[in-house]
């Protein structure tokens, strides 16, 4: 297999992982998911990996004395699979500068809101959508960004808006945002794999706009 080698970090259901593997199988992204690393032994994402014949590795944080040792182990696994780009696809652990430095500008995250709104420390999972509804904004959305040392602060690659409807609940809103995540995350990976992303300071420019 030629093309980009992806390492996907997960903790949960893995629908974003599924969107990536679907895009690869449809030929939209040229490459492969080389390894899936889960912080949760029971993550359904590991089952999805197995179904696609992708190596799935559960790495238990509790088996390591320090965060540094935990991350060094993940780096060793990602390197063993020769990973070009790391995707955080619902990965519920914070990564330290040690990990970020190792894959500088080669880590992408998907966030279920329009960063910088409803992002940063404490904004994860359904908490994001709950905060959106409580605030009363009329639009939310999804963001794919490169990961830097901050919480959801790295350069933004793609964003797409999702309207908030009068009768939305946390679940209905999460479901519509998730549909958009499944569109823009693979698209960002495709752009990266084709060398179309240029980082200029905080901005990410897309060569030829497509
Ligand atoms: C998504 O909403 C993503 O934005 C967030 O965690 C969720 C993961 O969902 N970071 P899944 O495991 O990909 O289904």
GROMACS .gro file of C-alpha atoms and ligand atoms in nm:
model
  224
    1UNK     CA    1   0.000   0.000   0.000
    2UNK     CA    2   0.142   0.339  -0.094
    3UNK     CA    3   0.016   0.669   0.040
    4UNK     CA    4  -0.021   0.819   0.382
    5UNK     CA    5   0.013   0.607   0.696
    6UNK     CA    6  -0.228   0.711   0.966
    7UNK     CA    7  -0.217   0.638   1.338
    8UNK     CA    8  -0.558   0.694   1.497
    9UNK     CA    9  -0.595   0.753   1.872
   10UNK     CA   10  -0.938   0.671   2.013
   11UNK     CA   11  -1.124   0.620   2.339
   12UNK     CA   12  -1.483   0.555   2.237
   13UNK     CA   13  -1.722   0.462   1.962
   14UNK     CA   14  -1.492   0.541   1.674
   15UNK     CA   15  -1.741   0.677   1.421
   16UNK     CA   16  -1.475   0.924   1.306
   17UNK     CA   17  -1.231   0.634   1.263
   18UNK     CA   18  -1.502   0.466   1.056
   19UNK     CA   19  -1.540   0.778   0.839
   20UNK     CA   20  -1.165   0.776   0.773
   21UNK     CA   21  -1.153   0.406   0.681
   22UNK     CA   22  -1.461   0.450   0.458
   23UNK     CA   23  -1.287   0.737   0.276
   24UNK     CA   24  -0.980   0.520   0.225
   25UNK     CA   25  -1.190   0.229   0.096
   26UNK     CA   26  -1.371   0.462  -0.144
   27UNK     CA   27  -1.032   0.580  -0.274
   28UNK     CA   28  -1.079   0.937  -0.153
   29UNK     CA   29  -0.774   0.919   0.073
   30UNK     CA   30  -0.472   0.736  -0.069
   31UNK     CA   31  -0.320   0.547   0.220
   32UNK     CA   32  -0.408   0.334   0.517
   33UNK     CA   33  -0.482   0.338   0.886
   34UNK     CA   34  -0.167   0.161   1.001
   35UNK     CA   35  -0.259   0.137   1.368
   36UNK     CA   36  -0.538   0.230   1.608
   37UNK     CA   37  -0.438   0.304   1.968
   38UNK     CA   38  -0.709   0.309   2.232
   39UNK     CA   39  -0.693   0.445   2.586
   40UNK     CA   40  -0.998   0.234   2.668
   41UNK     CA   41  -1.001  -0.144   2.651
   42UNK     CA   42  -1.373  -0.159   2.574
   43UNK     CA   43  -1.379   0.112   2.307
   44UNK     CA   44  -1.599   0.005   2.015
   45UNK     CA   45  -1.338   0.172   1.795
   46UNK     CA   46  -1.113  -0.132   1.860
   47UNK     CA   47  -1.384  -0.361   1.717
   48UNK     CA   48  -1.410  -0.140   1.410
   49UNK     CA   49  -1.032  -0.164   1.364
   50UNK     CA   50  -1.050  -0.543   1.389
   51UNK     CA   51  -1.330  -0.558   1.129
   52UNK     CA   52  -1.109  -0.365   0.889
   53UNK     CA   53  -0.802  -0.579   0.961
   54UNK     CA   54  -0.625  -0.284   1.124
   55UNK     CA   55  -0.395  -0.355   1.421
   56UNK     CA   56  -0.562  -0.224   1.736
   57UNK     CA   57  -0.358  -0.163   2.048
   58UNK     CA   58  -0.497  -0.091   2.393
   59UNK     CA   59  -0.250   0.112   2.596
   60UNK     CA   60  -0.344   0.146   2.962
   61UNK     CA   61  -0.223   0.471   3.117
   62UNK     CA   62  -0.224   0.301   3.459
   63UNK     CA   63   0.055   0.069   3.349
   64UNK     CA   64   0.296   0.363   3.333
   65UNK     CA   65   0.447   0.552   3.625
   66UNK     CA   66   0.444   0.886   3.448
   67UNK     CA   67   0.262   1.058   3.162
   68UNK     CA   68   0.601   1.086   2.990
   69UNK     CA   69   0.654   0.708   2.994
   70UNK     CA   70   0.297   0.653   2.871
   71UNK     CA   71   0.345   0.892   2.582
   72UNK     CA   72   0.689   0.754   2.499
   73UNK     CA   73   0.531   0.413   2.464
   74UNK     CA   74   0.264   0.550   2.228
   75UNK     CA   75   0.538   0.724   2.026
   76UNK     CA   76   0.729   0.393   2.001
   77UNK     CA   77   0.418   0.214   1.872
   78UNK     CA   78   0.336   0.491   1.621
   79UNK     CA   79   0.695   0.488   1.495
   80UNK     CA   80   0.697   0.110   1.469
   81UNK     CA   81   0.407   0.149   1.226
   82UNK     CA   82   0.588   0.428   1.043
   83UNK     CA   83   0.298   0.668   1.098
   84UNK     CA   84   0.303   0.996   0.900
   85UNK     CA   85   0.000   1.162   1.057
   86UNK     CA   86  -0.165   1.111   1.396
   87UNK     CA   87  -0.542   1.159   1.424
   88UNK     CA   88  -0.713   1.225   1.754
   89UNK     CA   89  -1.056   1.080   1.690
   90UNK     CA   90  -1.240   1.106   2.018
   91UNK     CA   91  -0.923   1.049   2.222
   92UNK     CA   92  -1.006   1.145   2.580
   93UNK     CA   93  -0.654   1.197   2.715
   94UNK     CA   94  -0.458   1.521   2.709
   95UNK     CA   95  -0.119   1.495   2.538
   96UNK     CA   96   0.186   1.670   2.679
   97UNK     CA   97   0.446   1.877   2.488
   98UNK     CA   98   0.665   1.562   2.469
   99UNK     CA   99   0.419   1.397   2.234
  100UNK     CA  100   0.332   1.717   2.044
  101UNK     CA  101   0.701   1.790   1.974
  102UNK     CA  102   0.754   1.441   1.835
  103UNK     CA  103   0.478   1.490   1.577
  104UNK     CA  104   0.491   1.869   1.531
  105UNK     CA  105   0.223   1.975   1.277
  106UNK     CA  106   0.148   1.608   1.220
  107UNK     CA  107  -0.137   1.567   1.469
  108UNK     CA  108  -0.497   1.655   1.384
  109UNK     CA  109  -0.795   1.673   1.616
  110UNK     CA  110  -1.167   1.695   1.548
  111UNK     CA  111  -1.367   1.916   1.783
  112UNK     CA  112  -1.750   1.923   1.786
  113UNK     CA  113  -1.791   2.303   1.785
  114UNK     CA  114  -1.669   2.613   1.604
  115UNK     CA  115  -1.336   2.683   1.777
  116UNK     CA  116  -1.266   2.915   1.962
  117UNK     CA  117  -1.625   2.894   2.085
  118UNK     CA  118  -1.711   2.610   2.322
  119UNK     CA  119  -1.357   2.474   2.325
  120UNK     CA  120  -1.063   2.434   2.560
  121UNK     CA  121  -1.044   2.271   2.901
  122UNK     CA  122  -1.364   2.098   3.007
  123UNK     CA  123  -1.528   2.117   2.664
  124UNK     CA  124  -1.551   1.760   2.548
  125UNK     CA  125  -1.820   1.514   2.447
  126UNK     CA  126  -2.180   1.606   2.526
  127UNK     CA  127  -2.064   1.894   2.750
  128UNK     CA  128  -1.990   2.092   2.435
  129UNK     CA  129  -2.342   2.058   2.297
  130UNK     CA  130  -2.498   2.122   2.638
  131UNK     CA  131  -2.304   2.449   2.663
  132UNK     CA  132  -2.407   2.546   2.309
  133UNK     CA  133  -2.776   2.496   2.393
  134UNK     CA  134  -2.747   2.675   2.727
  135UNK     CA  135  -2.578   2.975   2.568
  136UNK     CA  136  -2.843   2.998   2.301
  137UNK     CA  137  -2.621   3.043   1.997
  138UNK     CA  138  -2.794   2.994   1.662
  139UNK     CA  139  -2.507   2.811   1.495
  140UNK     CA  140  -2.243   2.566   1.604
  141UNK     CA  141  -2.040   2.323   1.397
  142UNK     CA  142  -1.723   2.119   1.380
  143UNK     CA  143  -1.355   2.206   1.351
  144UNK     CA  144  -1.050   2.010   1.237
  145UNK     CA  145  -0.725   2.160   1.361
  146UNK     CA  146  -0.360   2.081   1.407
  147UNK     CA  147  -0.274   2.007   1.767
  148UNK     CA  148  -0.035   2.230   1.957
  149UNK     CA  149   0.050   2.249   2.328
  150UNK     CA  150  -0.276   2.420   2.423
  151UNK     CA  151  -0.628   2.281   2.460
  152UNK     CA  152  -0.797   2.315   2.117
  153UNK     CA  153  -0.568   2.608   2.026
  154UNK     CA  154  -0.376   2.480   1.721
  155UNK     CA  155  -0.410   2.617   1.365
  156UNK     CA  156  -0.756   2.555   1.218
  157UNK     CA  157  -0.773   2.347   0.898
  158UNK     CA  158  -1.146   2.318   0.823
  159UNK     CA  159  -1.469   2.430   0.987
  160UNK     CA  160  -1.830   2.379   0.895
  161UNK     CA  161  -2.138   2.536   1.042
  162UNK     CA  162  -2.438   2.344   1.181
  163UNK     CA  163  -2.755   2.539   1.265
  164UNK     CA  164  -2.900   2.500   1.614
  165UNK     CA  165  -3.270   2.422   1.583
  166UNK     CA  166  -3.540   2.534   1.829
  167UNK     CA  167  -3.625   2.178   1.929
  168UNK     CA  168  -3.266   2.049   1.948
  169UNK     CA  169  -3.158   1.835   2.240
  170UNK     CA  170  -2.797   1.753   2.327
  171UNK     CA  171  -2.838   1.423   2.141
  172UNK     CA  172  -3.004   1.559   1.827
  173UNK     CA  173  -2.746   1.836   1.799
  174UNK     CA  174  -2.456   1.596   1.863
  175UNK     CA  175  -2.585   1.367   1.588
  176UNK     CA  176  -2.603   1.647   1.329
  177UNK     CA  177  -2.260   1.779   1.427
  178UNK     CA  178  -2.120   1.426   1.403
  179UNK     CA  179  -2.240   1.401   1.042
  180UNK     CA  180  -2.036   1.710   0.962
  181UNK     CA  181  -1.734   1.573   1.152
  182UNK     CA  182  -1.748   1.264   0.932
  183UNK     CA  183  -1.728   1.489   0.627
  184UNK     CA  184  -1.457   1.739   0.724
  185UNK     CA  185  -1.217   1.507   0.910
  186UNK     CA  186  -1.152   1.279   0.608
  187UNK     CA  187  -1.140   1.588   0.387
  188UNK     CA  188  -0.867   1.744   0.603
  189UNK     CA  189  -0.670   1.418   0.593
  190UNK     CA  190  -0.705   1.406   0.214
  191UNK     CA  191  -0.578   1.764   0.181
  192UNK     CA  192  -0.283   1.688   0.408
  193UNK     CA  193  -0.199   1.365   0.226
  194UNK     CA  194  -0.197   1.549  -0.107
  195UNK     CA  195   0.040   1.814   0.033
  196UNK     CA  196  -0.222   2.087  -0.002
  197UNK     CA  197  -0.200   2.232   0.351
  198UNK     CA  198   0.036   2.521   0.416
  199UNK     CA  199   0.072   2.644   0.774
  200UNK     CA  200   0.144   3.018   0.799
  201UNK     CA  201   0.149   3.117   1.163
  202UNK     CA  202  -0.198   3.050   1.296
  203UNK     CA  203  -0.349   3.016   0.951
  204UNK     CA  204  -0.370   2.705   0.741
  205UNK     CA  205  -0.392   2.783   0.371
  206UNK     CA  206  -0.524   2.533   0.121
  207UNK     CA  207  -0.330   2.529  -0.206
  208UNK     CA  208  -0.558   2.601  -0.502
  209UNK     CA  209  -0.843   2.613  -0.253
  210UNK     CA  210  -0.926   2.242  -0.291
  211LIG     C1  211  -1.664   1.338   1.846
  211LIG     O1  212  -1.774   1.418   1.871
  211LIG     C2  213  -1.537   1.423   1.840
  211LIG     O2  214  -1.560   1.552   1.792
  211LIG     C3  215  -1.496   1.430   1.983
  211LIG     O3  216  -1.529   1.303   2.036
  211LIG     C4  217  -1.632   1.242   1.959
  211LIG     C5  218  -1.580   1.110   1.911
  211LIG     O4  219  -1.676   1.032   1.849
  211LIG     N1  220  -1.359   1.470   1.993
  211LIG     P1  221  -1.633   0.896   1.779
  211LIG     O5  222  -1.561   0.810   1.883
  211LIG     O6  223  -1.547   0.926   1.661
  211LIG     O7  224  -1.764   0.833   1.739
   0.00000   0.00000   0.00000
